[in-house]
Short mmCIF file of C-alpha atoms and ligand atoms in Angstrom, two decimals:
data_model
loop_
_atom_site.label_atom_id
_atom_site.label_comp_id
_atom_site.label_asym_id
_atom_site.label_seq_id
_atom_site.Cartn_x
_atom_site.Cartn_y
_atom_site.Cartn_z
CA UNK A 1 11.47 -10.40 -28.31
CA UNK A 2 13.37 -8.43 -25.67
CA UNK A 3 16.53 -5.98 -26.94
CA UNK A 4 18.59 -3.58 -25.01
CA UNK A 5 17.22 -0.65 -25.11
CA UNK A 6 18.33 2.05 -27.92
CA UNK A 7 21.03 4.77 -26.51
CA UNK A 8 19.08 7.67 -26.34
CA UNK A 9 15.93 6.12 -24.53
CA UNK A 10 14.61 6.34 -21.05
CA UNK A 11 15.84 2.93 -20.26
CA UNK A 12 19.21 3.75 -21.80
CA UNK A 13 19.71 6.83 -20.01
CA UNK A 14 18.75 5.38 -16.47
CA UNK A 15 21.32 2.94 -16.83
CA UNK A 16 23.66 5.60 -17.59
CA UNK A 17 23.70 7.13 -13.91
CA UNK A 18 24.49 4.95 -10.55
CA UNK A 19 21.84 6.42 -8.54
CA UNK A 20 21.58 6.99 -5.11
CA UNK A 21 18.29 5.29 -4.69
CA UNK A 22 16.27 3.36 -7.10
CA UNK A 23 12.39 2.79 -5.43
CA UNK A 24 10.19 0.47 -7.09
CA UNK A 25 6.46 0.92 -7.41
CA UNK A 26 4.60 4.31 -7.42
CA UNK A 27 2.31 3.55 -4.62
CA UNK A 28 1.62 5.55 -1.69
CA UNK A 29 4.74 3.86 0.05
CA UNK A 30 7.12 4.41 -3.04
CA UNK A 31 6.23 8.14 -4.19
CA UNK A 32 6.57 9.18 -0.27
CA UNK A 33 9.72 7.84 -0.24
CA UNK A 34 11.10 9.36 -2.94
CA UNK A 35 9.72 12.42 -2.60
CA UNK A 36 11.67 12.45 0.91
CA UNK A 37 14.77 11.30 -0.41
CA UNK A 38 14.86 13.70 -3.31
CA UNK A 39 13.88 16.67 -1.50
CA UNK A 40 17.14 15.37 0.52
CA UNK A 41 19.26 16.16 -2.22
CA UNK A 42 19.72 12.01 -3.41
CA UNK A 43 19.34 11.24 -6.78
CA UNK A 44 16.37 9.00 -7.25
CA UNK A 45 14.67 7.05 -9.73
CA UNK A 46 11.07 5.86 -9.46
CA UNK A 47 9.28 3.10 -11.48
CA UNK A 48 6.42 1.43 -11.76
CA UNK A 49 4.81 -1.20 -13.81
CA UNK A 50 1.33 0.64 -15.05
CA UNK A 51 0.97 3.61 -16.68
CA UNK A 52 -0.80 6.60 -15.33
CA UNK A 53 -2.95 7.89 -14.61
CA UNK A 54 -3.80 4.30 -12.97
CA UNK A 55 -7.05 3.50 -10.84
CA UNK A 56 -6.61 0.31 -8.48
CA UNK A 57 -8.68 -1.87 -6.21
CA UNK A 58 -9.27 0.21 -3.44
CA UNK A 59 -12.02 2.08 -1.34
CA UNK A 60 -9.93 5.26 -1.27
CA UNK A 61 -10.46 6.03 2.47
CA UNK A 62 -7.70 7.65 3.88
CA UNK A 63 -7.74 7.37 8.33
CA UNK A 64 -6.48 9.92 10.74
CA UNK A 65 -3.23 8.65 10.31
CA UNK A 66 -2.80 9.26 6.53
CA UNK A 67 -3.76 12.35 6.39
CA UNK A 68 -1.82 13.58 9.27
CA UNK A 69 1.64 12.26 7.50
CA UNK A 70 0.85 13.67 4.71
CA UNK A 71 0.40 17.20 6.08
CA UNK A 72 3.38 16.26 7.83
CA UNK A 73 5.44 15.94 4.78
CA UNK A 74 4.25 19.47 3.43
CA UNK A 75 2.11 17.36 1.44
CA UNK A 76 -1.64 18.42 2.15
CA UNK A 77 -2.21 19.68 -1.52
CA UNK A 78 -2.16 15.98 -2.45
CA UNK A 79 -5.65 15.57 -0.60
CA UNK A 80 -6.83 18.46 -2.66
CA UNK A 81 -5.81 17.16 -5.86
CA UNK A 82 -7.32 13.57 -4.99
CA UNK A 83 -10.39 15.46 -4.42
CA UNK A 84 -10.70 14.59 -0.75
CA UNK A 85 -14.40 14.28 1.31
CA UNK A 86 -14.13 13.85 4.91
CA UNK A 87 -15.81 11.31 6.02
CA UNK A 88 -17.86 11.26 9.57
CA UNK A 89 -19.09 7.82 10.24
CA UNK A 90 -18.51 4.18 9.80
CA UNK A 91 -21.11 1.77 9.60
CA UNK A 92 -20.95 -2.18 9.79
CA UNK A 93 -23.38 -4.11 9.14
CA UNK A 94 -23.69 -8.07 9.16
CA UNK A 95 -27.80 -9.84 8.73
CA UNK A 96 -29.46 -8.31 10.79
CA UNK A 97 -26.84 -6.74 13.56
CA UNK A 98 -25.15 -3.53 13.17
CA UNK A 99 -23.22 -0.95 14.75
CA UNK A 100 -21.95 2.68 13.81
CA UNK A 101 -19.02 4.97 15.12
CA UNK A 102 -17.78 8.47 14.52
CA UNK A 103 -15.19 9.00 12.38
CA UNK A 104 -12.68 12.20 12.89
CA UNK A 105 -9.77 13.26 10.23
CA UNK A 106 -10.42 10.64 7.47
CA UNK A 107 -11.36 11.44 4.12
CA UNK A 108 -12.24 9.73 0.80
CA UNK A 109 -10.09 10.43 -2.51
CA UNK A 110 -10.54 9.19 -5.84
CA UNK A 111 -7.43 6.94 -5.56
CA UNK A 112 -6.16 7.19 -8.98
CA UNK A 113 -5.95 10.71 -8.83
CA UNK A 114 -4.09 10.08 -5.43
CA UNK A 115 -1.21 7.93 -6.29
CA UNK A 116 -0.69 10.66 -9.53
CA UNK A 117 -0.63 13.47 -7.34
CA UNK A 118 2.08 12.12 -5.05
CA UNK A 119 4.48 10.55 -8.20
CA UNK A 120 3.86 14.62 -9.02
CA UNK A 121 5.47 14.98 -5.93
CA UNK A 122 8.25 13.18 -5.88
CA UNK A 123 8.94 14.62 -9.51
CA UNK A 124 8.55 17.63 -8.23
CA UNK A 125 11.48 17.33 -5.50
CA UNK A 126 13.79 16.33 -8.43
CA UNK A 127 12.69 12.31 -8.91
CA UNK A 128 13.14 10.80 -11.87
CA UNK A 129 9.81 9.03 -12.65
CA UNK A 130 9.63 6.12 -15.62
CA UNK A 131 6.30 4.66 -15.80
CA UNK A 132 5.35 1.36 -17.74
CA UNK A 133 8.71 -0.01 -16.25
CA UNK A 134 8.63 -3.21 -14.38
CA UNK A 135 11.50 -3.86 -12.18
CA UNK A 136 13.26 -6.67 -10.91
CA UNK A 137 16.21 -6.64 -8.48
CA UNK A 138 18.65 -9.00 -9.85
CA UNK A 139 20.64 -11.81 -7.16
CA UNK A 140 24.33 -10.88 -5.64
CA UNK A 141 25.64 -14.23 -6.87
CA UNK A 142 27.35 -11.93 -9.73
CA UNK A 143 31.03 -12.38 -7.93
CA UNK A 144 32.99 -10.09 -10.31
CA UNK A 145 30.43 -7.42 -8.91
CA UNK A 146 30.40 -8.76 -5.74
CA UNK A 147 34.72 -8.45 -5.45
CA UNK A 148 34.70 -4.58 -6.36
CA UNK A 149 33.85 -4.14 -3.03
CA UNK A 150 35.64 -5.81 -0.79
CA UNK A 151 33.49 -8.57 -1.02
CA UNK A 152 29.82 -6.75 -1.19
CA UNK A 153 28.56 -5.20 -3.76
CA UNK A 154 28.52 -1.21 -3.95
CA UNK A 155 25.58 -1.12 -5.51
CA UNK A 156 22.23 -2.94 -6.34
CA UNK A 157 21.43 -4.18 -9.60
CA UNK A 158 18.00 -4.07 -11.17
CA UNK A 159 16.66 -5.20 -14.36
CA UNK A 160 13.67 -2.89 -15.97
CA UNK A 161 11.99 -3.76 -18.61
CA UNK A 162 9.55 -1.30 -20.97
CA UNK A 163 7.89 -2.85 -23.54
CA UNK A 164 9.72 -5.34 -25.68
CA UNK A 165 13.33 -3.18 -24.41
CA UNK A 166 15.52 -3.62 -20.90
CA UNK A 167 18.47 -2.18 -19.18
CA UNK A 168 20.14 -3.04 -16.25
CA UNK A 169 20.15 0.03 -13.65
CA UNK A 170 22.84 0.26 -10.75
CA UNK A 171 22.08 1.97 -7.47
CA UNK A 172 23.72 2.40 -3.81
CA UNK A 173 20.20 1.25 -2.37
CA UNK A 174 16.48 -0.29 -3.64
CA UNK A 175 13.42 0.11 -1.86
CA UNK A 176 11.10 -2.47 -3.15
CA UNK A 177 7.64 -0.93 -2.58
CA UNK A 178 6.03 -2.67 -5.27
CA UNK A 179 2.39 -3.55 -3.09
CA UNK A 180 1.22 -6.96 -2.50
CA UNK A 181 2.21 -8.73 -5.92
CA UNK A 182 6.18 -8.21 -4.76
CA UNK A 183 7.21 -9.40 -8.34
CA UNK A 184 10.00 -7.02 -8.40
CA UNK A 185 11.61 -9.57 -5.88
CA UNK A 186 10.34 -12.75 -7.42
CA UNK A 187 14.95 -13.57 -8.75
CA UNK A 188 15.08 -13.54 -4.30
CA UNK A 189 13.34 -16.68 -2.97
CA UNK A 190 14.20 -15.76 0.62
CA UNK A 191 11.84 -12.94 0.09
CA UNK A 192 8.72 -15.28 -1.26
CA UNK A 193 5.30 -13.64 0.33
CA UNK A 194 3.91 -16.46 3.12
CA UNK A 195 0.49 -16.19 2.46
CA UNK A 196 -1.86 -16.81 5.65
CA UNK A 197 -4.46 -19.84 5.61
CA UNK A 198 -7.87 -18.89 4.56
CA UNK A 199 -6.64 -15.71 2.73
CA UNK A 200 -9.23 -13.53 1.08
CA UNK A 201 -8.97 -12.05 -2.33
CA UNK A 202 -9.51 -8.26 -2.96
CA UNK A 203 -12.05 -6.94 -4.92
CA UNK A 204 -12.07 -2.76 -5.86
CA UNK A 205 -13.22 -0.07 -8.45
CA UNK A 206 -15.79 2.75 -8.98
CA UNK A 207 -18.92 3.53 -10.34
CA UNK A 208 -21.06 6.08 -11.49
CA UNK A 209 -24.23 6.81 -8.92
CA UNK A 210 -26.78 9.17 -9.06
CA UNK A 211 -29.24 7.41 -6.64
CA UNK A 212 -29.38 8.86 -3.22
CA UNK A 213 -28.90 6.01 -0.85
CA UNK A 214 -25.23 6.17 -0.56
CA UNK A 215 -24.84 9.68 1.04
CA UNK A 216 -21.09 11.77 1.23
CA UNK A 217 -19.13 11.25 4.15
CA UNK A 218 -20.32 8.05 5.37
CA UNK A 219 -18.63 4.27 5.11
CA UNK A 220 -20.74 1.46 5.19
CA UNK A 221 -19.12 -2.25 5.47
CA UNK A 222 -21.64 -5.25 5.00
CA UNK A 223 -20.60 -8.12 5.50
CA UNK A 224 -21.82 -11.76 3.87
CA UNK A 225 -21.46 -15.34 4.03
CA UNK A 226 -18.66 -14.57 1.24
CA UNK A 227 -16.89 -11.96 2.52
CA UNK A 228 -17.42 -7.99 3.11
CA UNK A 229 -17.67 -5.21 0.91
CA UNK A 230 -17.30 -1.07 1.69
CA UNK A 231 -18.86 1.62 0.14
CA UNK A 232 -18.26 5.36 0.02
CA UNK A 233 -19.21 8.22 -2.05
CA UNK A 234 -16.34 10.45 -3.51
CA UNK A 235 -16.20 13.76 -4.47
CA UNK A 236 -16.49 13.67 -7.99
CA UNK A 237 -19.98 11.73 -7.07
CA UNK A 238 -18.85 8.48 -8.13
CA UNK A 239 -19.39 5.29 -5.65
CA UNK A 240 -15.65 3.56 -4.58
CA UNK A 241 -16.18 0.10 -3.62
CA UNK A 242 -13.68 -2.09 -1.91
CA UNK A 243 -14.24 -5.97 -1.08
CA UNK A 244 -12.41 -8.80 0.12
CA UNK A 245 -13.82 -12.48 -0.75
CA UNK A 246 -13.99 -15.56 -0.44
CA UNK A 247 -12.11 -17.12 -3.24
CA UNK A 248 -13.86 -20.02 -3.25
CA UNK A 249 -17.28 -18.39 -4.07
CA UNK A 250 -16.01 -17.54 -7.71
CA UNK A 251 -15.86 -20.64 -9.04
CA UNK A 252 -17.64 -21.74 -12.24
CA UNK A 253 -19.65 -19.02 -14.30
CA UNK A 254 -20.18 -17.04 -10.88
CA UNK A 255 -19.24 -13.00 -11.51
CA UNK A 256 -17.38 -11.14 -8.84
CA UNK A 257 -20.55 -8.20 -9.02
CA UNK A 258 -23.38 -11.04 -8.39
CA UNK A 259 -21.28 -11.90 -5.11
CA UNK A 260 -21.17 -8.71 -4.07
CA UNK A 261 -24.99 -8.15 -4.60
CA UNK A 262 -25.35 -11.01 -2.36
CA UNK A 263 -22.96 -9.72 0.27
CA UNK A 264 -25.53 -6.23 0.30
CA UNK A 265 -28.69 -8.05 -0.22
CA UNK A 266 -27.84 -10.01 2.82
CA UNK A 267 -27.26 -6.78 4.56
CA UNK A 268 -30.73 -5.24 3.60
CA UNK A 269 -27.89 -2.29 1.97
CA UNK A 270 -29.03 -0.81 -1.18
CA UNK A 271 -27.58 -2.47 -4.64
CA UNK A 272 -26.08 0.27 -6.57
CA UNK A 273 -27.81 0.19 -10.26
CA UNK A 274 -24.05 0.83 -11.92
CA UNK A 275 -22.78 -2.81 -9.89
CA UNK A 276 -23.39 -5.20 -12.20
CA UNK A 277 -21.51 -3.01 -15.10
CA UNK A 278 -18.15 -1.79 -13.01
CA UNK A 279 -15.04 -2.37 -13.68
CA UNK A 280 -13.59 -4.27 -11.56
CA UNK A 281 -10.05 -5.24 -10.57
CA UNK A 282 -8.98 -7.90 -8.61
CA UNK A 283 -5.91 -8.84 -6.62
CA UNK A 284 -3.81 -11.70 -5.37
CA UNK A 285 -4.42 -13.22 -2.19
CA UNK A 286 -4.35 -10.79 0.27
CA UNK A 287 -2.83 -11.59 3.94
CA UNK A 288 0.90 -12.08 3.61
CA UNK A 289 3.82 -11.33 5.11
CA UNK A 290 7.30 -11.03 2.92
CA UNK A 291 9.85 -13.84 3.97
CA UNK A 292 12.15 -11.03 4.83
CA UNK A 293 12.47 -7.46 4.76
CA UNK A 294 16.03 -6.52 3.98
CA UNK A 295 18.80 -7.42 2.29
CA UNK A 296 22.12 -6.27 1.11
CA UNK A 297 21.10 -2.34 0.04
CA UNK A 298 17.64 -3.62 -0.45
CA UNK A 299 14.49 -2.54 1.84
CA UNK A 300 10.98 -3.43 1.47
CA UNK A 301 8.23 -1.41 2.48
CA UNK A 302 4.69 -0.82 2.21
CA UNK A 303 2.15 -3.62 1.48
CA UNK A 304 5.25 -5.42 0.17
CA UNK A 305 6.41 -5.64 3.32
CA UNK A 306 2.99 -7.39 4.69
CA UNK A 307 -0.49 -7.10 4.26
CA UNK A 308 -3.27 -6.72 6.67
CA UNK A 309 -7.11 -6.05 5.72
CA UNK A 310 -7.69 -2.73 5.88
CA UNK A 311 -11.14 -1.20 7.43
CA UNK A 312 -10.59 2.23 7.90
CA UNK A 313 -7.70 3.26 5.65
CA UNK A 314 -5.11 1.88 7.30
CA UNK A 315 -3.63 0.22 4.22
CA UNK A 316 -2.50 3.39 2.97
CA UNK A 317 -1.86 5.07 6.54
CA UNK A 318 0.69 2.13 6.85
CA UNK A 319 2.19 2.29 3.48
CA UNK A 320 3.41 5.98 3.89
CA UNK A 321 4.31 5.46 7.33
CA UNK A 322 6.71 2.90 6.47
CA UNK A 323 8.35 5.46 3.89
CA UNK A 324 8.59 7.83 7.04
CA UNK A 325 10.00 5.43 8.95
CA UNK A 326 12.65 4.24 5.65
CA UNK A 327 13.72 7.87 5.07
CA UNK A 328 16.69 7.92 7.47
CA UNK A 329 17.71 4.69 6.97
CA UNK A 330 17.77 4.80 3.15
CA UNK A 331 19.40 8.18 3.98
CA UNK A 332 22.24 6.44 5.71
CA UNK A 333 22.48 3.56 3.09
CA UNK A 334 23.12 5.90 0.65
CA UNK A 335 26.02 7.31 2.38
CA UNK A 336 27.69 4.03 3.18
CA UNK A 337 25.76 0.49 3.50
CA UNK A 338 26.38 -1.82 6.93
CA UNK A 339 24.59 -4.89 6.90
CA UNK A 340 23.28 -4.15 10.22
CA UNK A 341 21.01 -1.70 8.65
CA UNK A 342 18.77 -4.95 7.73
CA UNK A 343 17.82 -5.75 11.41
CA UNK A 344 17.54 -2.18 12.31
CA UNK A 345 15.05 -2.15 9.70
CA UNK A 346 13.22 -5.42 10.16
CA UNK A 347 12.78 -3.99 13.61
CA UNK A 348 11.60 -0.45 12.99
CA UNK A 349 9.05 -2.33 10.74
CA UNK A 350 7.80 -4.64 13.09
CA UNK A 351 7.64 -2.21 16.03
CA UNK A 352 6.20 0.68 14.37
CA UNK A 353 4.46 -0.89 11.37
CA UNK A 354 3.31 -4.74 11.66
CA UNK A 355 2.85 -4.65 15.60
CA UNK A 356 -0.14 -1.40 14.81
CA UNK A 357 -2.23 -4.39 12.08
CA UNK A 358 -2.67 -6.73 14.78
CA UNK A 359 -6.34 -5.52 15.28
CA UNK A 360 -7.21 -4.77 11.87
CA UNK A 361 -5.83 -8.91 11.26
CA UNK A 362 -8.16 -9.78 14.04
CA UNK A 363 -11.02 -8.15 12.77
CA UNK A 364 -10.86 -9.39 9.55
CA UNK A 365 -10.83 -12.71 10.94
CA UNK A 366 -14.15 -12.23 12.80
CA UNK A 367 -15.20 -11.12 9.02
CA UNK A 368 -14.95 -13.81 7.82
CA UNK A 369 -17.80 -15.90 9.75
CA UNK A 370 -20.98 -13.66 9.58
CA UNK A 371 -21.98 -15.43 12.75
CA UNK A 372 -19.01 -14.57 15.30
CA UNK A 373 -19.17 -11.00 13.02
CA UNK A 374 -23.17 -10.72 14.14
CA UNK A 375 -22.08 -11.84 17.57
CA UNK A 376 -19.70 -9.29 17.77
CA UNK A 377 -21.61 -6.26 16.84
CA UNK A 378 -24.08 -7.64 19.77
CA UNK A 379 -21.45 -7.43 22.26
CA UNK A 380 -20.64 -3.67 20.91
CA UNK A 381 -24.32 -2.68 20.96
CA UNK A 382 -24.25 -3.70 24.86
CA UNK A 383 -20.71 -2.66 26.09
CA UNK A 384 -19.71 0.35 23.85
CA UNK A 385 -16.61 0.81 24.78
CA UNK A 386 -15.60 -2.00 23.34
CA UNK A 387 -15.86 -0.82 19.58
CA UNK A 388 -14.55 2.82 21.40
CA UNK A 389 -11.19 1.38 22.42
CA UNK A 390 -11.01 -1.18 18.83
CA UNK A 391 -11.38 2.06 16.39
CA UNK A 392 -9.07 4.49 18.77
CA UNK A 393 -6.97 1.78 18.24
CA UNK A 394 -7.56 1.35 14.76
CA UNK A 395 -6.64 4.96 13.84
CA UNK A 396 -4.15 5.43 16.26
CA UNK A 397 -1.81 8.34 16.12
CA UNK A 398 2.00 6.85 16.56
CA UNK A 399 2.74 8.65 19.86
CA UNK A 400 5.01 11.43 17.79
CA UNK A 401 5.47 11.30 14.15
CA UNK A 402 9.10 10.64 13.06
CA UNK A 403 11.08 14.16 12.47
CA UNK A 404 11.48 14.67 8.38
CA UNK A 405 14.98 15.24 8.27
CA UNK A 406 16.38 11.82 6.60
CA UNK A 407 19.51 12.61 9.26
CA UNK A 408 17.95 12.64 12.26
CA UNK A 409 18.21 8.59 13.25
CA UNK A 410 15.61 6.66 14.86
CA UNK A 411 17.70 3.79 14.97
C1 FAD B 501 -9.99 -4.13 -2.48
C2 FAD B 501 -9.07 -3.24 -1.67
C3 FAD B 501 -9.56 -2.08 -1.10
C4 FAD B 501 -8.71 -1.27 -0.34
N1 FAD B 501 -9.20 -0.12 0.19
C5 FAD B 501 -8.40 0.65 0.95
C6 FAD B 501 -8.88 1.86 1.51
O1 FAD B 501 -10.01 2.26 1.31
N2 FAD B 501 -8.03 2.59 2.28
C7 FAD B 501 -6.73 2.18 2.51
O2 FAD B 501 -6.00 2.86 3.24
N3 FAD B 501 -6.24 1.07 1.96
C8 FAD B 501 -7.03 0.30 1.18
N4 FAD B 501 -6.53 -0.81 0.61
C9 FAD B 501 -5.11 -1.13 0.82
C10 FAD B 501 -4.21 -0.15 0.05
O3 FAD B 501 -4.61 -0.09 -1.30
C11 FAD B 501 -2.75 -0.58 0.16
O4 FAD B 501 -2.45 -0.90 1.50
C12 FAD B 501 -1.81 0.52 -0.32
O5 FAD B 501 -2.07 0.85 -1.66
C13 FAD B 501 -0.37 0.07 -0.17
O6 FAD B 501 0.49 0.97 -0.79
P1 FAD B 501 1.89 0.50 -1.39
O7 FAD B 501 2.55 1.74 -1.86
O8 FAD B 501 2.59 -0.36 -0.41
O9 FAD B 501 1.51 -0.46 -2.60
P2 FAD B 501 0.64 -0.19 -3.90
O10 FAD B 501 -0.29 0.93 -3.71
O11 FAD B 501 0.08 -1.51 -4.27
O12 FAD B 501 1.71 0.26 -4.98
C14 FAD B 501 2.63 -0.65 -5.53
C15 FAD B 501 3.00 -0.16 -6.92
O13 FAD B 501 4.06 -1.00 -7.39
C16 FAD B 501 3.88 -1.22 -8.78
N5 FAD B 501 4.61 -2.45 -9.11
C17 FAD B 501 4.30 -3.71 -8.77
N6 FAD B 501 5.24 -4.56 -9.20
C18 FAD B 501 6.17 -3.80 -9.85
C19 FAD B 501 7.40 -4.10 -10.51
N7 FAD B 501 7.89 -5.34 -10.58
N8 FAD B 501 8.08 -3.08 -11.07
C20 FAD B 501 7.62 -1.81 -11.01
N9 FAD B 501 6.48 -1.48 -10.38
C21 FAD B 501 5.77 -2.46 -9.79
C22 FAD B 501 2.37 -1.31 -8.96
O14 FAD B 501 2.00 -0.97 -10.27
C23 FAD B 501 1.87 -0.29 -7.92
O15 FAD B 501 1.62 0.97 -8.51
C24 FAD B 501 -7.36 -1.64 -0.15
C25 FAD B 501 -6.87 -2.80 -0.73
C26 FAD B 501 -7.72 -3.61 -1.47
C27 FAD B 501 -7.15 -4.86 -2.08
#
């Protein structure tokens, strides 16, 4: 049974306050942007749906790009407390063809220690942070809300629920940056995910290693008749493992481990002893774009937004670059909505955001056939500067970071 919550709770209390900016999901994209948008003086509330500290189904590699925003944002101690390895090299491997390239500025974290230290973050700038709070933003149809002012709403309204108790929170702007699932969203069919044909699943966790095959500082990608899988060795010594697969090869009794023994075996890689115990977590199908990116004083960012295979850790490179990027327009939503501000944003996405994933969707479609993947890394062995120009453009640098002041308008 669900009840309002009682009066002096969490939930109570939130729905107390009409706050600036209400950002749902703790992810890299959410805790950026409300670390921004605090440290700007807006009063913000983060949730998200798990309780932390929270690991998630991810390799943990952070590229160039990542890190760079991060120092950017006067946040470099995060990669400190996510105990942070650089990493050097890349390796891909597919049968019997493979290929390796340098790597510069990436690192590997231990990713549930990542996503803590930036909610820390945002807390830190003044955020308030409920955890074990699901969210979900709540239609306009609610005229009597609607006619307060002059004809669109003031404010957002957003249900969030903590266990069996709910409230419903008011704020001048939402940024849904609740990762691929998007359920905060699911009350706003025009913002159902299209999920592309042949979509992978993902595939993610950690495991204890004390072998000495997998050495610090190097990724190594194999990739199978069912999909791929990376490996790379954290700090803390642990092995992070991140895998996208077939969904198809999991039918009947089959266990997500055995496939990705296969995938290795098929790669002459090493099986880690600790595979066929992890814990692993799954996700939803992975490539996807959101039916739409705005709406009235609601933005969506992050994998949320759209989802493209990462290699190289551009999943989380994009995820806090699109919190950059929402900064000064949240910033100016706050201070008095226009509707134009959801093309501007659509726009800022596509141009600075989903127009950088067009190689990283491309490669993961050559990923998925081991033979045009094998064919591939035979053209790279011959003409290197063809894998040269695809990774500079993998971790490329936006030509000038956006400046942190939420004010400054890049509009
Ligand atoms: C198997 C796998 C391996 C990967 N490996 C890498 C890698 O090595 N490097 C890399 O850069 N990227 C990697 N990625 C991609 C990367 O994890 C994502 O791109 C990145 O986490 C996106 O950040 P985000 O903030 O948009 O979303 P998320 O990190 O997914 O955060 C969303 C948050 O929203 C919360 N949430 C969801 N729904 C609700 C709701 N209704 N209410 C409240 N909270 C909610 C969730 O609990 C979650 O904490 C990998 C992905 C997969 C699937």
């Amino acid at each position: 049974m669900i009840c309002l919550a009682s009066a002096d709770s969490p939930l109570a209390e939130a729905a107390r306050t009409t706050w600036d900016v209400l950002v749902i999901g703790a992810g890299p994209a959410g805790s950026l942007a409300a670390t921004l948008l605090a440290r700007d003086g807006r009063q913000v509330l983060l949730v998200d749906s798990h309780a932390f500290l929270r690991e998630k189904a991810c390799g943990g590699c952070l590229n160039a790009l990542a890190v760079e925003i991060l120092r950017h944002c006067g946040l470099g101690h995060v990669l400190e407390q996510s105990d942070a390895v650089p990493l050097r090299s890349f390796r891909l491997v597919c049968g019997r063809h493979q290929a390796s390239w340098p790597l510069t500025g990436s690192v590997a974290v231990h990713r549930g220690r990542y996503n803590e230290a930036l909610a820390q973050s945002a807390m830190r700038e003044g955020a308030v942070f409920l955890h074990s709070t699901r969210a979900v933003v709540l239609p306009q149809e609610d005229r009597a809300f609607a006619l307060r002012d002059e004809g669109a709403a003031p404010v957002r309204r957003v249900r969030l629920q903590r266990e069996n108790f709910q409230e419903t929170v008011t704020a001048r702007l939402v940024l849904s940056a609740d990762g691929l699932s998007h359920s905060s969203l699911k009350r706003l069919p025009e913002f159902a995910s299209q999920i592309a044909a042949g979509s992978q699943i993902g595939l993610g966790g950690a495991m204890t290693d004390e072998t000495a095959e997998w050495s610090a500082g190097r990724l190594r990608m194999a990739v199978g008749g069912s999909g791929y899988a990376g490996l790379v060795r954290t700090a803390s010594g642990s092995l992070s493992l991140g895998a996208a697969i077939d969904p198809g090869a999991l039918t009947g009794n089959v266990q997500p481990a055995h496939i990705l023994e296969q995938i290795l075996n098929e790669c002459g890689l090493p099986v880690p002893p600790g595979l066929a115990g992890m814990d692993l977590r799954g996700t939803p199908l992975l490539t996807r774009r959101a039916g739409r990116c705005a709406g009235h004083r609601l933005l969506v960012l992050g994998d949320a937004a759209g989802y493209a295979e990462p290699f190289t850790g551009e999943g989380i490179a994009w995820a806090l670059h699109s919190a950059l990027l929402a900064a000064p327009v949240a910033a100016e939503a706050c201070s008095g909505w226009r509707t134009e501000l959801e093309t501007d944003w659509a726009r800022i996405l596509r141009r600075k955001v989903i127009r950088n994933q067009w190689t990283c969707r491309l490669l993961s479609r050559l990923m998925r056939s081991p033979a045009l993947a094998g064919l591939s890394l035979e053209l790279c062995r011959r003409l290197p500067v063809v894998p040269r120009s695809i990774m500079s453009q993998i971790g490329r640098r936006p030509p000038r970071l956006p400046p942190l002041h939420p004010h400054n308008p890049l509009l």
